[in-house]
Short mmCIF file of C-alpha atoms in Angstrom, two decimals:
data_model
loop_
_atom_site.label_atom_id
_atom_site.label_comp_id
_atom_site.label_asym_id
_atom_site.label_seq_id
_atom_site.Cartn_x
_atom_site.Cartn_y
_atom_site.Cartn_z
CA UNK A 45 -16.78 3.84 17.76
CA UNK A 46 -15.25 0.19 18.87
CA UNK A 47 -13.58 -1.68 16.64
CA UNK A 48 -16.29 -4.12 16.52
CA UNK A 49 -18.33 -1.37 15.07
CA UNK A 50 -16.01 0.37 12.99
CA UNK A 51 -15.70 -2.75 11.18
CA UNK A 52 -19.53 -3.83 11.12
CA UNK A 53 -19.69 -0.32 9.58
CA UNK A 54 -17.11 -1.04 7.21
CA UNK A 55 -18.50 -4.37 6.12
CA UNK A 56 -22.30 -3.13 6.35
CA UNK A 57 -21.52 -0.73 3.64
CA UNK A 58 -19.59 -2.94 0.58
CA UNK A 59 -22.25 -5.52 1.48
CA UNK A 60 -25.07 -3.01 0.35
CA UNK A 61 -22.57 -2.28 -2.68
CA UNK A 62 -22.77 -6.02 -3.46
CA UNK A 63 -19.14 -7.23 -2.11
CA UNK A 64 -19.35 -10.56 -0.75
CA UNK A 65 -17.79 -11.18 2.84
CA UNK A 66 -14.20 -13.17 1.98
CA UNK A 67 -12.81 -15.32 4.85
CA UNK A 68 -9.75 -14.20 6.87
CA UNK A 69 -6.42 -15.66 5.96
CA UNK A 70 -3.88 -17.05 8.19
CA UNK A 71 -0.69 -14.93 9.03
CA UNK A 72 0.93 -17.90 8.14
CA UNK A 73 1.62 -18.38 4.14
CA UNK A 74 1.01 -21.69 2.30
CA UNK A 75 4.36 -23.46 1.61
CA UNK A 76 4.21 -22.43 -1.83
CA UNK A 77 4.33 -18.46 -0.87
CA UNK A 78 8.11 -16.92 -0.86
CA UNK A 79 6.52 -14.77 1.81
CA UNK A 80 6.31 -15.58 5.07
CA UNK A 81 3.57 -13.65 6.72
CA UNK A 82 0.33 -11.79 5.00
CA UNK A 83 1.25 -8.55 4.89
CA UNK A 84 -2.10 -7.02 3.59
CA UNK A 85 -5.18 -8.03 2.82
CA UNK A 86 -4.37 -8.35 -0.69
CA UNK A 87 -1.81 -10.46 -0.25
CA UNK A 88 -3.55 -14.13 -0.51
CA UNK A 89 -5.88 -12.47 -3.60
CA UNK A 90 -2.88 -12.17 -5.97
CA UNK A 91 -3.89 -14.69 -8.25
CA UNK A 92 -7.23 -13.15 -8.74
CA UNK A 93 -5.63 -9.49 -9.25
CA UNK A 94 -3.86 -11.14 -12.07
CA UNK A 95 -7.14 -12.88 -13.60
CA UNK A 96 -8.01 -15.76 -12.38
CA UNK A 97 -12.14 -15.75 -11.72
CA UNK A 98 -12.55 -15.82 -7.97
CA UNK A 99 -15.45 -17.92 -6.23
CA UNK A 100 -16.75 -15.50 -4.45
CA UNK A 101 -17.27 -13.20 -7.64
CA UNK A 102 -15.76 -9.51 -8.57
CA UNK A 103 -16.54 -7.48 -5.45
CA UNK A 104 -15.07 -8.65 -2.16
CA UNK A 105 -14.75 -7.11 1.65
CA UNK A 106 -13.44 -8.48 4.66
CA UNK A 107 -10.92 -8.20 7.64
CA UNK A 108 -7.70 -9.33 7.42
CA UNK A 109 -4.60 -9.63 9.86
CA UNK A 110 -1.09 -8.36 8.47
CA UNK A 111 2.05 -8.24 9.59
CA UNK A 112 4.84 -6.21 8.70
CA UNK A 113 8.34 -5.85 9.48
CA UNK A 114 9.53 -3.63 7.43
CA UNK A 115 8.25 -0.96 9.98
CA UNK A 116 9.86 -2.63 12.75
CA UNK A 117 12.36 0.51 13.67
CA UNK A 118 9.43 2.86 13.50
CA UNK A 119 7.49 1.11 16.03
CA UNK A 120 7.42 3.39 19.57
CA UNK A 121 6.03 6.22 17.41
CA UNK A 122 2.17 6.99 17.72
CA UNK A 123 0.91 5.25 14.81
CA UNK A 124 3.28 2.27 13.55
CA UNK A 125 2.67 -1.32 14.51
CA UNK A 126 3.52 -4.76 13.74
CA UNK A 127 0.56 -6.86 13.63
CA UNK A 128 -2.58 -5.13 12.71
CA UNK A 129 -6.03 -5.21 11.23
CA UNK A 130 -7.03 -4.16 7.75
CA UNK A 131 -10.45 -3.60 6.31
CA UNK A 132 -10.26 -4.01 2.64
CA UNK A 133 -12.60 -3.84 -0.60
CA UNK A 134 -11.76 -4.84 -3.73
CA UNK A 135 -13.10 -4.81 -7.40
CA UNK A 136 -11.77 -7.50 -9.35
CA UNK A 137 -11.91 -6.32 -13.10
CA UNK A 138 -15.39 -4.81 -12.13
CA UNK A 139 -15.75 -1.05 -11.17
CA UNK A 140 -13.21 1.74 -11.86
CA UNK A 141 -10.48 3.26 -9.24
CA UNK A 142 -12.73 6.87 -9.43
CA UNK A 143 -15.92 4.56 -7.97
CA UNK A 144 -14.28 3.30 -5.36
CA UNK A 145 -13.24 7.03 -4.40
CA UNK A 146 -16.25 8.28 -4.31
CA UNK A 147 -17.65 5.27 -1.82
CA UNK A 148 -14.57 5.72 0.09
CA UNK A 149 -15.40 9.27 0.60
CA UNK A 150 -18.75 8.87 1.34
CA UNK A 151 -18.22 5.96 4.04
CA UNK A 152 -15.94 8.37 5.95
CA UNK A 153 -18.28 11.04 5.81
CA UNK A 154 -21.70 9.36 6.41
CA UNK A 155 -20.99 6.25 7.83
CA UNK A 156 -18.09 7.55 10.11
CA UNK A 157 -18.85 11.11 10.57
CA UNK A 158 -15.02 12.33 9.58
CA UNK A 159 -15.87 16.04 8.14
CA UNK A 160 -14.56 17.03 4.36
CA UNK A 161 -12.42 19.63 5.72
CA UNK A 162 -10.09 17.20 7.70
CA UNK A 163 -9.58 15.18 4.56
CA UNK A 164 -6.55 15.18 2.52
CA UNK A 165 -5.89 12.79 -0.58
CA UNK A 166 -2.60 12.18 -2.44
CA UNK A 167 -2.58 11.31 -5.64
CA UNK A 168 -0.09 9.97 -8.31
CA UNK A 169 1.51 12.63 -10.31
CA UNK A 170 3.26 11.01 -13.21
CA UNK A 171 6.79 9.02 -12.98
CA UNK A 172 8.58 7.39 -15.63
CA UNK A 173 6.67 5.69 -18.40
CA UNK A 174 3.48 5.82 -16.63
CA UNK A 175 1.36 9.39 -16.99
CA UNK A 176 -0.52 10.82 -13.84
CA UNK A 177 -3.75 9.45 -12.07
CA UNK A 178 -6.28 12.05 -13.80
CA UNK A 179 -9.19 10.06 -13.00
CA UNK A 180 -8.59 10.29 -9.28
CA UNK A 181 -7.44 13.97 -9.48
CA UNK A 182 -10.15 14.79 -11.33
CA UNK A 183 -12.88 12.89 -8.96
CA UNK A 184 -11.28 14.34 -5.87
CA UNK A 185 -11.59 17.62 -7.02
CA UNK A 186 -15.03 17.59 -7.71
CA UNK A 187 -15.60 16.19 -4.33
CA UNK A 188 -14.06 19.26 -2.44
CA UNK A 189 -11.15 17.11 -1.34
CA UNK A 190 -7.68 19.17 -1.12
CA UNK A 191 -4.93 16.59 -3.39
CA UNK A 192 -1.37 16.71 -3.70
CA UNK A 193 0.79 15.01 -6.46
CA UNK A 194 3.64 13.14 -5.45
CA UNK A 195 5.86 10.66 -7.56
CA UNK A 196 6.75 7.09 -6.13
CA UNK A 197 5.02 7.58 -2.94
CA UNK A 198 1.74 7.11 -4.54
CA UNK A 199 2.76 3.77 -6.60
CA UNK A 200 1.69 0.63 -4.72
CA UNK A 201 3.38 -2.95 -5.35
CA UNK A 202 3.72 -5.93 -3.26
CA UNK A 203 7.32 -6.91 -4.19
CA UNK A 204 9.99 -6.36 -6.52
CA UNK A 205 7.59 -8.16 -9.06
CA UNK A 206 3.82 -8.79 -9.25
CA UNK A 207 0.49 -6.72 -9.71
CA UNK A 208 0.87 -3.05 -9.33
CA UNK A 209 -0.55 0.64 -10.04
CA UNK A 210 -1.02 4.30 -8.36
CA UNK A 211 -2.83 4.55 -5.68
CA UNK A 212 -4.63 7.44 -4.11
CA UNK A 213 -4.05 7.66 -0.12
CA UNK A 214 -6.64 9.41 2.33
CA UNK A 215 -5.79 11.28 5.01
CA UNK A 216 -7.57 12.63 8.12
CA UNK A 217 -6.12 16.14 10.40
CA UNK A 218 -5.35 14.71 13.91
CA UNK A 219 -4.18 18.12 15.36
CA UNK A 220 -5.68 20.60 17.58
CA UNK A 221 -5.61 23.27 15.48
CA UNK A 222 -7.28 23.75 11.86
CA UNK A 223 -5.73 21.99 9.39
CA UNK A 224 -2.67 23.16 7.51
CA UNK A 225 0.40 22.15 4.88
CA UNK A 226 -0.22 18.70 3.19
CA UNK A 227 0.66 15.45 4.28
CA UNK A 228 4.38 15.41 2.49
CA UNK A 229 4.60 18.97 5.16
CA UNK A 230 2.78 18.36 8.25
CA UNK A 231 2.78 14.78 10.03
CA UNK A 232 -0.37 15.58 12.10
CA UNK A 233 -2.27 14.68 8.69
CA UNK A 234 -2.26 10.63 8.78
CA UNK A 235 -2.56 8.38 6.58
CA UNK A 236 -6.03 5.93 7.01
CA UNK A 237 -7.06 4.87 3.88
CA UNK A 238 -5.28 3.48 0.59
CA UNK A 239 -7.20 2.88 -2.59
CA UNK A 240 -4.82 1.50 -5.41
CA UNK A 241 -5.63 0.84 -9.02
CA UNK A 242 -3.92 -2.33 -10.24
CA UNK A 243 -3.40 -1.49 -13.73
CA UNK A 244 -0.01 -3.45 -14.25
CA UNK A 245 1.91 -6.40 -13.55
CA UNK A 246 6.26 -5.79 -12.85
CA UNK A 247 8.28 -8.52 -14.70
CA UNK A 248 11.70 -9.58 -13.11
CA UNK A 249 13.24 -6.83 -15.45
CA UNK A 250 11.04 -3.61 -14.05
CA UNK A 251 8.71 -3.56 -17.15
CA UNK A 252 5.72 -2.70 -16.59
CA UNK A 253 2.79 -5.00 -18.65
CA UNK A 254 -0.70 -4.30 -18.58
CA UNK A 255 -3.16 -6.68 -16.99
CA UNK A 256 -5.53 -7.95 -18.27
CA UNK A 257 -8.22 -6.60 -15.97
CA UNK A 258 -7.91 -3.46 -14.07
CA UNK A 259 -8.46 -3.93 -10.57
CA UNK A 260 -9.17 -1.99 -7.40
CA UNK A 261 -7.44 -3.14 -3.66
CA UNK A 262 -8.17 -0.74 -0.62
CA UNK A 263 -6.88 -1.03 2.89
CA UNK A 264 -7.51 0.87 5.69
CA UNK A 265 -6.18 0.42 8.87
CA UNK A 266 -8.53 -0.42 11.69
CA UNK A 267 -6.40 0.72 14.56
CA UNK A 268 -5.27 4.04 13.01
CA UNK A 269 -9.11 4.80 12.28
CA UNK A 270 -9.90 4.28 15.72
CA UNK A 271 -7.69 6.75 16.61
CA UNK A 272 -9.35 8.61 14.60
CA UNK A 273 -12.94 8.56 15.62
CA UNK A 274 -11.37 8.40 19.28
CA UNK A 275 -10.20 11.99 18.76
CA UNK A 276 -6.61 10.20 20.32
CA UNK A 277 -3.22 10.66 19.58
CA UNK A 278 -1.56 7.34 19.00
CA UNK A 279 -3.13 3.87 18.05
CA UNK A 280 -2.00 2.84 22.12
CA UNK A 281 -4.80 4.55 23.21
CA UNK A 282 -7.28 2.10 21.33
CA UNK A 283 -9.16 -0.49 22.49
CA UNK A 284 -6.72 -3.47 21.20
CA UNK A 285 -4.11 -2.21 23.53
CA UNK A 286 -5.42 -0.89 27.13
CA UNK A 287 -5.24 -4.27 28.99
CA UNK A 288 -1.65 -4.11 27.63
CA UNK A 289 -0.80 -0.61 28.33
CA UNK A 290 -2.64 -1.37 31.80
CA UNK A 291 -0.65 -4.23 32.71
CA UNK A 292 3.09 -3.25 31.42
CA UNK A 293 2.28 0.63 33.18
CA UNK A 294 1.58 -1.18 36.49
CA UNK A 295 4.01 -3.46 36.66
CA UNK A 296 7.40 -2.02 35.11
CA UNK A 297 6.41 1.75 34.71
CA UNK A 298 8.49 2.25 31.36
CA UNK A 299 8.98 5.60 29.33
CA UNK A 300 6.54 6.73 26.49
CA UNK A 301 8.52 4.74 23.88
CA UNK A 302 9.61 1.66 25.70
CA UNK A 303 5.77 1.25 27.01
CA UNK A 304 4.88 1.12 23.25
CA UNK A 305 7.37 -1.30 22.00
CA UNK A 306 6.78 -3.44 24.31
CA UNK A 307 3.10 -3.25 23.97
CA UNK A 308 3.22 -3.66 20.42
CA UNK A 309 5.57 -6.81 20.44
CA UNK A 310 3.94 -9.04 22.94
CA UNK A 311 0.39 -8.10 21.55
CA UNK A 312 1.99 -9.10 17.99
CA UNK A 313 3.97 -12.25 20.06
CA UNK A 314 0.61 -13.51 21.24
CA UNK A 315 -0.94 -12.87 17.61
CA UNK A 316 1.46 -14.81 15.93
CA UNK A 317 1.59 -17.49 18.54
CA UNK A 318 -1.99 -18.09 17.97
CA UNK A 319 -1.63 -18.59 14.16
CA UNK A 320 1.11 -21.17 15.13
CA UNK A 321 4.26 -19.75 14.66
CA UNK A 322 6.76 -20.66 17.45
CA UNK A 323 10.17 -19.38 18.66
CA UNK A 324 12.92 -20.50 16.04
CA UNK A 325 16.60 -19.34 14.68
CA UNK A 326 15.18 -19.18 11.22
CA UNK A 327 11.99 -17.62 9.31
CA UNK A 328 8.90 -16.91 10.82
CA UNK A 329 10.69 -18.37 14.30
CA UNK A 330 13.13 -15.75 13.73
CA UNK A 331 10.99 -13.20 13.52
CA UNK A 332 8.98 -13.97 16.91
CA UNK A 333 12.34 -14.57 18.56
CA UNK A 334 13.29 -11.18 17.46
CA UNK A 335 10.14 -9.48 18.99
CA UNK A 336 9.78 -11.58 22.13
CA UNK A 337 13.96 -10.85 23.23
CA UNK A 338 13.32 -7.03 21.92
CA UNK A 339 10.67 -7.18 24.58
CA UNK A 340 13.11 -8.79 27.06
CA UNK A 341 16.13 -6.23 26.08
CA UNK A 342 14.26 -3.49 27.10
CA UNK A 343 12.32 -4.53 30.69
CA UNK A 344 15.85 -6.02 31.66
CA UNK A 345 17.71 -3.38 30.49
CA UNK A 346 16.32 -1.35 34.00
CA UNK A 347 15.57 -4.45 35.75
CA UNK A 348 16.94 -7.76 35.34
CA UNK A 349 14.60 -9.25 37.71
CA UNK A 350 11.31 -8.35 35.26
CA UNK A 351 9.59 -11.17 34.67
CA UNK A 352 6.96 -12.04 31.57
CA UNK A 353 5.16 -14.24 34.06
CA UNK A 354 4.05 -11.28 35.92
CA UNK A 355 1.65 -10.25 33.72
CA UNK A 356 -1.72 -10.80 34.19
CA UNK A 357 -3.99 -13.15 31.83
CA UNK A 358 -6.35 -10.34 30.61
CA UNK A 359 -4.32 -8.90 27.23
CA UNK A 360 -3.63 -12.84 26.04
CA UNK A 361 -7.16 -13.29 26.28
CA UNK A 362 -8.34 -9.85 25.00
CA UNK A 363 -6.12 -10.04 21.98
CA UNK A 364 -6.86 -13.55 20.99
CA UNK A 365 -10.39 -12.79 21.11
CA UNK A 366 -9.82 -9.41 19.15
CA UNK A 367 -8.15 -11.44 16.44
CA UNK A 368 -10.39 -14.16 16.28
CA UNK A 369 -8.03 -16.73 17.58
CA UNK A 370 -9.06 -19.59 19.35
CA UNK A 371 -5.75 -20.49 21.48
CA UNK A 372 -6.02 -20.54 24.81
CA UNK A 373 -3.98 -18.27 27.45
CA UNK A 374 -2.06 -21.06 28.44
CA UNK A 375 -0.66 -21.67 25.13
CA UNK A 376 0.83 -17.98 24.21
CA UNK A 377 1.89 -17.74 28.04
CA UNK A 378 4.06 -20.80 27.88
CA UNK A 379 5.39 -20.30 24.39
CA UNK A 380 6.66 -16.95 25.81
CA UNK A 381 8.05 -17.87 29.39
CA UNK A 382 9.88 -20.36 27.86
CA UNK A 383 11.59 -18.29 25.76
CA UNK A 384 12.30 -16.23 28.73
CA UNK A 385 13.63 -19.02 30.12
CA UNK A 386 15.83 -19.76 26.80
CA UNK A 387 17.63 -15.80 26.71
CA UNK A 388 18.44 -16.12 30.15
CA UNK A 389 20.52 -18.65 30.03
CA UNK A 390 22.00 -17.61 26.74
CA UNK A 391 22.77 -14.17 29.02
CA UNK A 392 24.44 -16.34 31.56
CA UNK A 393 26.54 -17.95 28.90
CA UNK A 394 27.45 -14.44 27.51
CA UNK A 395 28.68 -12.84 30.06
CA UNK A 396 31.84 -14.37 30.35
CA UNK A 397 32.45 -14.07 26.50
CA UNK A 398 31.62 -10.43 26.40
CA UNK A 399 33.90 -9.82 29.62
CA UNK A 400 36.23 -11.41 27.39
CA UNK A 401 36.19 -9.14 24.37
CA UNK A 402 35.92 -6.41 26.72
CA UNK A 403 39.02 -7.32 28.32
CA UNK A 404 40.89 -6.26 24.67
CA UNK A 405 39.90 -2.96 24.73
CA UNK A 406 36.89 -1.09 23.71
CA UNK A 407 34.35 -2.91 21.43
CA UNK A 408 34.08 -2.35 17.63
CA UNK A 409 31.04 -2.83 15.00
CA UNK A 410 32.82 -6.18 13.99
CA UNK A 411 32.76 -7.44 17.90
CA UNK A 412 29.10 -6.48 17.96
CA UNK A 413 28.35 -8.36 14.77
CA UNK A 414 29.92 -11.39 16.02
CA UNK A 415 28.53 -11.51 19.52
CA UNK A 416 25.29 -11.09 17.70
CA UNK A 417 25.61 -13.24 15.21
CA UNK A 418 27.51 -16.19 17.00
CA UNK A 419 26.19 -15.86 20.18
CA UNK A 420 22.54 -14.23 19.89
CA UNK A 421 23.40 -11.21 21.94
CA UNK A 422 21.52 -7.99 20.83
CA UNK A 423 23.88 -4.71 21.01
CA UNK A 424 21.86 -3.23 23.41
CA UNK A 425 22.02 -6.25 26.59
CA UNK A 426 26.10 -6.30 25.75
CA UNK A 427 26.33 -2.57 26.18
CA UNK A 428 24.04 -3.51 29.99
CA UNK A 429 26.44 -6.53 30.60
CA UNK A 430 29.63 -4.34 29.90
CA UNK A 431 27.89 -1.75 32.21
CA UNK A 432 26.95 -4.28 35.01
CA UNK A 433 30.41 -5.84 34.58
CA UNK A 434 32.07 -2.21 35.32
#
């Protein structure tokens, strides 16, 4: 299945379930928000989790593009990414958390065609004041779907503070052999689904108060489900990212890991270009800074002569068009080449200053932090400038 379809599927089925379609949000928060980007689909319904009617009614579905940072190390493994697309449902004070199971269970079976016997569910087990999930333990076990208790893994908040509750997570087997262990034992099971009860709302001391509707948020990750239904091994293999693993292979012929970094950080660079964030030294600038000079770390860390303009205009346009962006190519390929353009010349300033330090003797954590934080220079392009000074 395409994305495209994956998510028609998706959408196709809460619609006959009486969810009405909600509008995609920005990546970009209102002013008022502490948070700078949408991190899940949730995210701009907090209001409504905590009781406020919504417009639209009790049961909602839609798309929604997150971004996360939090992840940001993990990325160059098969299945984490930056920016990405979730498909979520939610039940605001409607149906119960063992309904939305039992949907969820039969979407993946009927409407995707994912067999019972690949399936794996965790569940929350108990932790604290809070007893375990028997609702969802109980409805997974009369579907025929193996569950495994697990403490804080399976507790689902937003922040520090804010709406909260267990959640029950569903995995699928992506290995070549029947399945085996549980998905705390055996990383081939992976996580594609997340259906969380919001039960409680965290005050700024940790108590936990009950809300005054229960609710029901699911997300499941579009690009990890692909991978799914693909039969693949990592989310690179997707549709979202060929014209990017095309175009980086071809020109710069990087290792596993380096291909995928880089993939994911200019396809999440032109993302968040097209939402309107733009290269800065604070907040959301900061963070596209960050991803855009990651990128140029590790092409010029082999090559200084690798150039962003030598890629071809095919992923800008395939990825605005994938996340329903209407910038043109132009726009995300300036923003970047002139940041290209910028960490040069902050290179060319650093070299003397690093030959410098060098000069004293071998360099410390402390002389890292301070070329880093003073002049901008990553750890890893001062370890290549020592090199190429030597």
């Amino acid at each position: 299945m395409t994305p495209e379809q994956i998510t028609g599927t998706f959408i196709d089925f809460y619609r006959e379930r009486g969810h009405l379609l909600l509008p995609e949000s920005s990546l970009v928060r209102p002013p008022d928000d502490p948070v700078l980007f949408t991190t899940s689909g949730m995210h701009p319904l907090t209001p409504y989790l905590e009781g406020r009617p919504h417009p639209l009614g009790r049961r909602l579905v839609n798309v929604q593009r997150c971004l996360r940072t939090t992840d940001l190390d993990e990325v160059g493994d098969p299945t984490h990414l930056t920016v990405f697309q979730m498909l979520g449902s939610w039940s605001l004070g409607d149906y119960p958390g063992p309904r939305s199971l039992r949907w969820g269970y039969e979407l993946l079976r009927d409407g995707f065609g994912v067999e019972r016997d690949r399936l794996h569910a965790t569940v929350f087990g108990g932790d604290g004041p809070v007893g375990p999930d028997t609702g969802s333990l109980e409805t997974w076990g009369e579907l025929g779907v193996p569950v495994e208790l697990t403490g804080q893994e399976n507790w689902w908040s937003n922040g520090p503070t804010g709406p909260c509750g267990p959640d029950s997570e569903i995995f699928v087997w992506t290995g070549d052999t029947p399945p085996t262990g549980t998905p705390t034992t055996d990383g081939r099971w992976m996580e594609v689904w997340n259906h969380v009860q919001m039960r409680y709302h965290r005050d700024g001391d940790g108590r936990l108060e009950p809300l005054r509707q229960h609710n029901v948020d699911t997300g499941m990750g579009l690009e990890r489900m692909e991978m799914v239904l693909r039969g693949g091994r990592s989310v690179f293999e997707g549709e979202g990212f060929r014209p990017w693993v095309r175009s980086v292979t071809g020109l710069w012929q990087p290792d596993e890991e380096t291909l995928r970094r880089v993939c994911d950080h200019l396809r999440s660079s032109v993302v968040m270009i097209g939402d309107g964030v733009r290269p800065s030294n604070t907040g959301r600038g900061y963070v596209l800074r960050r991803l855009v000079r990651r990128v140029l770390t590790l092409l010029w860390r082999d090559d200084p002569s690798r150039s962003l303009s030598d890629l071809p205009g095919e992923p800008f346009r395939h990825t605005l068009d994938g996340f329903r962006l209407g910038t043109g190519v132009g726009d995300p390929r300036d923003v970047l080449l002139d940041e290209e353009r910028r960490f040069r010349g902050l290179l060319r300033r650093g070299r003397p200053v690093v030959s410098r330090y060098r000069s004293r003797g071998p360099l410390t954590d402390v002389d890292y932090r301070y070329l880093h934080d003073t002049y901008g220079l990553p750890r890893e392009l001062v370890d290549g400038l020592l090199t190429e000074a030597a």
